[in-house]
CSV table of C-alpha atoms in Angstrom, one decimal:
chain,number,residue,atom,x,y,z
A,1,UNK,CA,32.2,-35.5,13.8
A,2,UNK,CA,32.9,-32.7,16.2
A,3,UNK,CA,30.3,-30.1,16.9
A,4,UNK,CA,30.8,-26.6,18.4
A,5,UNK,CA,28.6,-24.0,20.0
A,6,UNK,CA,28.0,-21.2,17.5
A,7,UNK,CA,29.4,-18.5,19.7
A,8,UNK,CA,32.5,-20.5,20.6
A,9,UNK,CA,33.1,-21.2,16.9
A,10,UNK,CA,32.4,-17.6,15.8
A,11,UNK,CA,32.1,-15.0,18.5
A,12,UNK,CA,30.9,-12.4,16.0
A,13,UNK,CA,28.3,-14.6,14.4
A,14,UNK,CA,25.7,-11.9,14.7
A,15,UNK,CA,27.5,-10.0,11.9
A,16,UNK,CA,26.9,-12.9,9.6
A,17,UNK,CA,23.2,-12.8,10.4
A,18,UNK,CA,22.9,-9.1,9.7
A,19,UNK,CA,22.6,-8.3,13.4
A,20,UNK,CA,20.0,-11.0,14.0
A,21,UNK,CA,20.4,-13.4,16.9
A,22,UNK,CA,18.9,-16.8,16.3
A,23,UNK,CA,19.3,-17.7,20.0
A,24,UNK,CA,16.2,-16.7,22.0
A,25,UNK,CA,13.8,-17.1,19.1
A,26,UNK,CA,10.5,-18.8,19.9
A,27,UNK,CA,10.0,-22.3,18.4
A,28,UNK,CA,6.6,-23.1,17.0
A,29,UNK,CA,5.0,-26.1,15.2
A,30,UNK,CA,4.4,-25.5,11.6
A,31,UNK,CA,0.7,-25.6,10.8
A,32,UNK,CA,-0.8,-25.5,14.3
A,33,UNK,CA,1.4,-22.5,15.2
A,34,UNK,CA,1.7,-23.8,18.7
A,35,UNK,CA,4.7,-22.6,20.7
A,36,UNK,CA,6.8,-25.5,22.0
A,37,UNK,CA,10.0,-23.8,23.2
A,38,UNK,CA,12.9,-21.5,22.7
A,39,UNK,CA,16.2,-21.7,20.8
A,40,UNK,CA,18.8,-22.1,23.5
A,41,UNK,CA,21.8,-22.6,21.4
A,42,UNK,CA,23.2,-23.5,17.9
A,43,UNK,CA,25.6,-26.3,17.1
A,44,UNK,CA,27.9,-26.1,14.0
A,45,UNK,CA,30.4,-28.5,12.5
A,46,UNK,CA,34.1,-27.9,11.8
A,47,UNK,CA,33.2,-26.0,8.6
A,48,UNK,CA,30.8,-23.7,10.4
A,49,UNK,CA,27.7,-25.3,8.9
A,50,UNK,CA,24.7,-25.2,11.2
A,51,UNK,CA,23.6,-28.7,12.0
A,52,UNK,CA,21.4,-28.5,15.1
A,53,UNK,CA,19.3,-26.0,17.1
A,54,UNK,CA,19.2,-26.7,20.8
A,55,UNK,CA,15.6,-26.2,21.7
A,56,UNK,CA,14.4,-25.7,25.3
A,57,UNK,CA,11.0,-27.4,25.3
A,58,UNK,CA,9.7,-25.4,28.3
A,59,UNK,CA,6.3,-25.0,26.8
A,60,UNK,CA,5.9,-28.7,26.0
A,61,UNK,CA,8.2,-30.6,28.5
A,62,UNK,CA,9.5,-28.5,31.3
A,63,UNK,CA,13.2,-28.6,31.8
A,64,UNK,CA,14.0,-30.7,28.7
A,65,UNK,CA,16.4,-29.6,25.9
A,66,UNK,CA,16.5,-31.5,22.6
A,67,UNK,CA,18.3,-31.2,19.3
A,68,UNK,CA,16.4,-30.0,16.2
A,69,UNK,CA,18.2,-30.7,12.9
A,70,UNK,CA,18.5,-27.6,10.8
A,71,UNK,CA,16.7,-29.3,7.9
A,72,UNK,CA,13.7,-29.7,10.1
A,73,UNK,CA,13.6,-26.0,11.0
A,74,UNK,CA,12.4,-22.9,9.1
A,75,UNK,CA,13.8,-19.6,10.4
A,76,UNK,CA,11.5,-16.6,9.9
A,77,UNK,CA,13.3,-13.4,10.9
A,78,UNK,CA,10.3,-11.3,10.0
A,79,UNK,CA,8.3,-12.7,12.9
A,80,UNK,CA,11.4,-13.7,15.0
A,81,UNK,CA,10.2,-17.3,15.0
A,82,UNK,CA,11.5,-20.8,14.2
A,83,UNK,CA,9.0,-23.3,12.8
A,84,UNK,CA,9.6,-27.0,13.2
A,85,UNK,CA,8.8,-29.2,10.2
A,86,UNK,CA,6.9,-32.3,11.2
A,87,UNK,CA,7.9,-32.4,14.9
A,88,UNK,CA,5.2,-33.9,17.1
A,89,UNK,CA,4.9,-33.9,20.8
A,90,UNK,CA,5.3,-37.7,20.8
A,91,UNK,CA,8.6,-37.3,18.9
A,92,UNK,CA,9.8,-34.6,21.3
A,93,UNK,CA,9.1,-36.9,24.2
A,94,UNK,CA,11.1,-39.7,22.5
A,95,UNK,CA,14.1,-37.4,21.8
A,96,UNK,CA,17.1,-37.9,24.1
A,97,UNK,CA,17.7,-35.0,26.4
A,98,UNK,CA,20.5,-32.7,25.4
A,99,UNK,CA,23.1,-32.2,28.2
A,100,UNK,CA,26.1,-30.0,27.6
A,101,UNK,CA,28.2,-32.1,30.0
A,102,UNK,CA,27.7,-35.2,27.9
A,103,UNK,CA,29.7,-35.8,24.7
A,104,UNK,CA,27.9,-35.7,21.4
A,105,UNK,CA,29.1,-38.9,19.8
A,106,UNK,CA,27.8,-40.8,16.9
A,107,UNK,CA,25.5,-43.0,19.0
A,108,UNK,CA,23.8,-40.1,20.6
A,109,UNK,CA,23.2,-38.4,17.3
A,110,UNK,CA,21.9,-41.7,15.9
A,111,UNK,CA,19.3,-41.7,18.7
A,112,UNK,CA,18.3,-38.2,17.7
A,113,UNK,CA,18.2,-39.0,14.0
A,114,UNK,CA,16.2,-42.2,14.7
A,115,UNK,CA,13.4,-40.2,16.1
A,116,UNK,CA,13.2,-37.8,13.1
A,117,UNK,CA,13.5,-40.7,10.7
A,118,UNK,CA,10.3,-42.2,12.0
A,119,UNK,CA,7.4,-41.9,9.6
A,120,UNK,CA,4.9,-39.2,10.4
A,121,UNK,CA,3.5,-36.1,8.8
A,122,UNK,CA,6.8,-35.2,7.3
A,123,UNK,CA,8.9,-38.1,5.9
A,124,UNK,CA,11.2,-36.5,3.4
A,125,UNK,CA,14.2,-37.4,5.5
A,126,UNK,CA,13.5,-41.1,4.7
A,127,UNK,CA,13.1,-40.5,1.1
A,128,UNK,CA,16.2,-38.4,0.8
A,129,UNK,CA,18.3,-40.7,2.9
A,130,UNK,CA,21.2,-42.5,1.2
A,131,UNK,CA,22.2,-45.3,3.6
A,132,UNK,CA,25.6,-46.9,3.0
A,133,UNK,CA,24.4,-50.3,4.1
A,134,UNK,CA,21.2,-51.8,5.4
A,135,UNK,CA,21.5,-54.5,8.1
A,136,UNK,CA,18.0,-54.6,9.5
A,137,UNK,CA,15.2,-56.5,7.8
A,138,UNK,CA,12.6,-54.4,6.1
A,139,UNK,CA,9.3,-53.8,7.9
A,140,UNK,CA,6.2,-54.1,5.8
A,141,UNK,CA,5.3,-50.4,6.5
A,142,UNK,CA,8.6,-48.7,7.1
A,143,UNK,CA,12.3,-49.5,6.9
A,144,UNK,CA,14.8,-47.8,9.2
A,145,UNK,CA,18.0,-47.0,7.3
A,146,UNK,CA,21.3,-47.7,8.9
A,147,UNK,CA,24.7,-46.2,8.2
A,148,UNK,CA,28.3,-46.9,8.7
A,149,UNK,CA,29.6,-45.0,11.6
A,150,UNK,CA,33.1,-44.6,10.1
A,151,UNK,CA,31.8,-43.2,6.8
A,152,UNK,CA,28.7,-41.3,7.8
A,153,UNK,CA,28.5,-37.6,7.0
A,154,UNK,CA,25.8,-35.1,7.4
A,155,UNK,CA,25.5,-35.0,3.6
A,156,UNK,CA,24.0,-38.5,3.7
A,157,UNK,CA,20.8,-37.1,5.0
A,158,UNK,CA,20.3,-33.6,3.4
A,159,UNK,CA,16.7,-33.4,4.5
A,160,UNK,CA,17.9,-33.4,8.1
A,161,UNK,CA,21.0,-31.2,7.9
A,162,UNK,CA,20.7,-29.0,4.8
A,163,UNK,CA,18.7,-25.8,4.9
A,164,UNK,CA,15.2,-26.7,3.7
A,165,UNK,CA,15.3,-25.5,0.1
A,166,UNK,CA,11.5,-25.3,-0.1
A,167,UNK,CA,11.5,-22.7,2.7
A,168,UNK,CA,14.8,-20.9,2.1
A,169,UNK,CA,15.5,-20.9,-1.6
A,170,UNK,CA,13.7,-17.7,-2.5
A,171,UNK,CA,14.3,-14.2,-1.0
A,172,UNK,CA,11.7,-11.8,-2.4
A,173,UNK,CA,12.6,-8.1,-2.7
A,174,UNK,CA,9.8,-5.7,-2.8
A,175,UNK,CA,9.5,-2.1,-3.9
A,176,UNK,CA,6.9,0.5,-3.9
A,177,UNK,CA,5.6,2.3,-7.0
A,178,UNK,CA,3.3,5.2,-7.7
A,179,UNK,CA,0.0,4.4,-9.1
A,180,UNK,CA,-1.6,7.5,-10.8
A,181,UNK,CA,-5.3,7.9,-10.9
A,182,UNK,CA,-7.9,10.7,-10.6
A,183,UNK,CA,-10.5,11.4,-8.0
A,184,UNK,CA,-13.4,13.7,-8.7
A,185,UNK,CA,-14.1,16.2,-6.1
A,186,UNK,CA,-16.4,19.3,-5.9
A,187,UNK,CA,-14.4,22.5,-6.0
A,188,UNK,CA,-17.3,25.0,-5.9
A,189,UNK,CA,-20.7,25.9,-7.2
A,190,UNK,CA,-21.8,28.7,-9.5
A,191,UNK,CA,-25.3,30.1,-9.0
A,192,UNK,CA,-26.7,32.1,-11.9
A,193,UNK,CA,-30.0,34.1,-11.3
A,194,UNK,CA,-31.4,37.6,-12.2
A,195,UNK,CA,-32.5,40.7,-10.4
A,196,UNK,CA,-34.2,43.9,-11.3
A,197,UNK,CA,-32.3,47.2,-11.4
A,198,UNK,CA,-34.0,50.6,-11.8
A,199,UNK,CA,-32.7,53.7,-13.6
A,200,UNK,CA,-34.1,56.9,-14.8
A,201,UNK,CA,-34.4,56.9,-18.6
A,202,UNK,CA,-34.7,60.1,-20.6
A,203,UNK,CA,-36.3,60.5,-23.9
A,204,UNK,CA,-36.7,63.6,-26.1
A,205,UNK,CA,-40.2,64.1,-27.5
A,206,UNK,CA,-40.8,66.9,-30.1
A,207,UNK,CA,-44.1,68.7,-29.3
A,208,UNK,CA,-46.0,71.5,-31.0
A,209,UNK,CA,-47.5,74.5,-29.2
A,210,UNK,CA,-49.7,77.1,-30.9
A,211,UNK,CA,-49.5,80.8,-30.1
A,212,UNK,CA,-51.2,83.9,-31.4
A,213,UNK,CA,-49.2,86.3,-33.4
A,214,UNK,CA,-50.9,89.7,-33.9
A,215,UNK,CA,-49.5,91.7,-36.8
A,216,UNK,CA,-50.4,95.2,-37.6
A,217,UNK,CA,-49.7,96.2,-41.1
A,218,UNK,CA,-50.5,99.3,-43.2
A,219,UNK,CA,-52.4,98.3,-46.4
A,220,UNK,CA,-51.3,99.6,-49.6
A,221,UNK,CA,-54.4,101.7,-50.1
A,222,UNK,CA,-54.2,103.2,-46.6
A,223,UNK,CA,-55.6,106.7,-46.6
A,224,UNK,CA,-58.2,105.8,-49.2
A,225,UNK,CA,-61.6,107.2,-48.4
A,226,UNK,CA,-64.3,104.7,-47.9
A,227,UNK,CA,-68.0,105.0,-47.9
A,228,UNK,CA,-70.1,105.1,-44.8
A,229,UNK,CA,-71.5,101.7,-45.6
A,230,UNK,CA,-68.0,100.1,-45.9
A,231,UNK,CA,-66.9,101.7,-42.7
A,232,UNK,CA,-69.0,99.7,-40.3
A,233,UNK,CA,-68.1,100.8,-36.8
A,234,UNK,CA,-69.3,98.2,-34.3
A,235,UNK,CA,-68.4,98.1,-30.7
A,236,UNK,CA,-67.6,94.8,-29.0
A,237,UNK,CA,-66.7,92.8,-32.0
A,238,UNK,CA,-64.3,89.9,-31.0
A,239,UNK,CA,-62.2,87.6,-33.1
A,240,UNK,CA,-61.6,84.2,-31.4
A,241,UNK,CA,-58.7,81.9,-32.2
A,242,UNK,CA,-58.3,78.5,-30.6
A,243,UNK,CA,-54.7,77.6,-29.4
A,244,UNK,CA,-53.5,74.1,-29.1
A,245,UNK,CA,-50.3,72.5,-27.9
A,246,UNK,CA,-48.9,68.9,-27.6
A,247,UNK,CA,-47.9,67.3,-24.4
A,248,UNK,CA,-45.6,64.3,-24.2
A,249,UNK,CA,-47.3,61.0,-23.5
A,250,UNK,CA,-44.9,58.3,-22.0
A,251,UNK,CA,-45.6,54.6,-21.5
A,252,UNK,CA,-43.4,51.6,-20.9
A,253,UNK,CA,-43.2,48.3,-22.7
A,254,UNK,CA,-41.1,45.2,-22.0
A,255,UNK,CA,-38.8,44.0,-24.7
A,256,UNK,CA,-36.4,41.0,-24.9
A,257,UNK,CA,-32.8,42.2,-24.5
A,258,UNK,CA,-30.6,39.1,-24.6
A,259,UNK,CA,-30.4,35.4,-23.7
A,260,UNK,CA,-27.9,33.9,-21.2
A,261,UNK,CA,-26.9,30.3,-21.9
A,262,UNK,CA,-25.1,28.3,-19.1
A,263,UNK,CA,-23.0,25.2,-19.9
A,264,UNK,CA,-19.9,23.4,-18.5
A,265,UNK,CA,-16.7,22.7,-20.3
A,266,UNK,CA,-13.9,20.4,-19.2
A,267,UNK,CA,-10.3,21.7,-19.3
A,268,UNK,CA,-7.6,19.1,-19.4
A,269,UNK,CA,-4.3,19.6,-17.7
A,270,UNK,CA,-1.3,17.5,-16.5
A,271,UNK,CA,-0.2,17.9,-12.9
A,272,UNK,CA,2.9,16.4,-11.4
A,273,UNK,CA,2.8,14.7,-8.0
A,274,UNK,CA,5.7,13.2,-6.1
A,275,UNK,CA,5.9,10.8,-3.2
A,276,UNK,CA,8.6,8.9,-1.5
A,277,UNK,CA,8.7,5.2,-2.4
A,278,UNK,CA,10.7,2.4,-0.9
A,279,UNK,CA,12.6,-0.4,-2.5
A,280,UNK,CA,14.3,-3.4,-1.0
A,281,UNK,CA,17.8,-4.1,-2.1
A,282,UNK,CA,19.8,-7.3,-1.6
A,283,UNK,CA,22.6,-7.2,0.9
A,284,UNK,CA,25.1,-10.0,0.7
A,285,UNK,CA,27.5,-10.4,3.6
A,286,UNK,CA,30.0,-13.0,2.5
A,287,UNK,CA,33.5,-11.6,3.1
A,288,UNK,CA,36.2,-13.3,1.0
A,289,UNK,CA,33.8,-15.9,-0.2
A,290,UNK,CA,33.2,-16.6,-3.9
A,291,UNK,CA,29.7,-15.5,-4.7
A,292,UNK,CA,28.1,-15.5,-8.2
A,293,UNK,CA,25.1,-13.3,-8.7
A,294,UNK,CA,22.9,-14.0,-11.7
């Protein structure tokens, strides 16, 4: 099985990854989140399927590059990280060093696969393995599968060479939506009190006023002679008449004019608000490839 560097196989590979470059991503252990190295290169088979990540273990083992099967990696472009599944420091030390000048033959890959097949925190590769023939005796705790070099394909061990379905099967698309609600806030305050205003009031009061009216009249028997006894001439005789008049008398009294009642009413109205929301849409970049979307 011939392997190629990704850039040699497809110079424009970044277009396939929507502009992302897997090379240069940091490699971390899953769970402990410890950085162990950096992706130095990617190896693909004759059909362009990614089979290995070349990892520079500079953070764990200085100057050593090893191969990480794609099935034991989880690529997270949101954080620009690659997480290894079940790789321990002891396994990394046991892995054969990758050297570009050396040929990647079946024996070398078997040495790589043998390390990842060892039981540990992650042993799905053993369970998913489909060996063609078993030549070694079974150990009481673990049996190492063996394969025929002439008939071996990467499909025999999907847990090592297929994209991990548990970590890559679902792509979630998110969108934003408007959630309508109300928030009570104070818009003002109405203070109602009272004050006293003064004005000049006028009222018409009818009054009576007495006056003396002197009338001189000629009696009907004027010119009639009278006796000396009847004609009593007396000097200084005075007739007195009392005169009266009314004057207005004004007083004030308080009366209830009106009542003022204060209450609140709630007016209901519908207001329209608008805001920009975002939604994720799926972009599929597979030129000239049969894709079925359900």
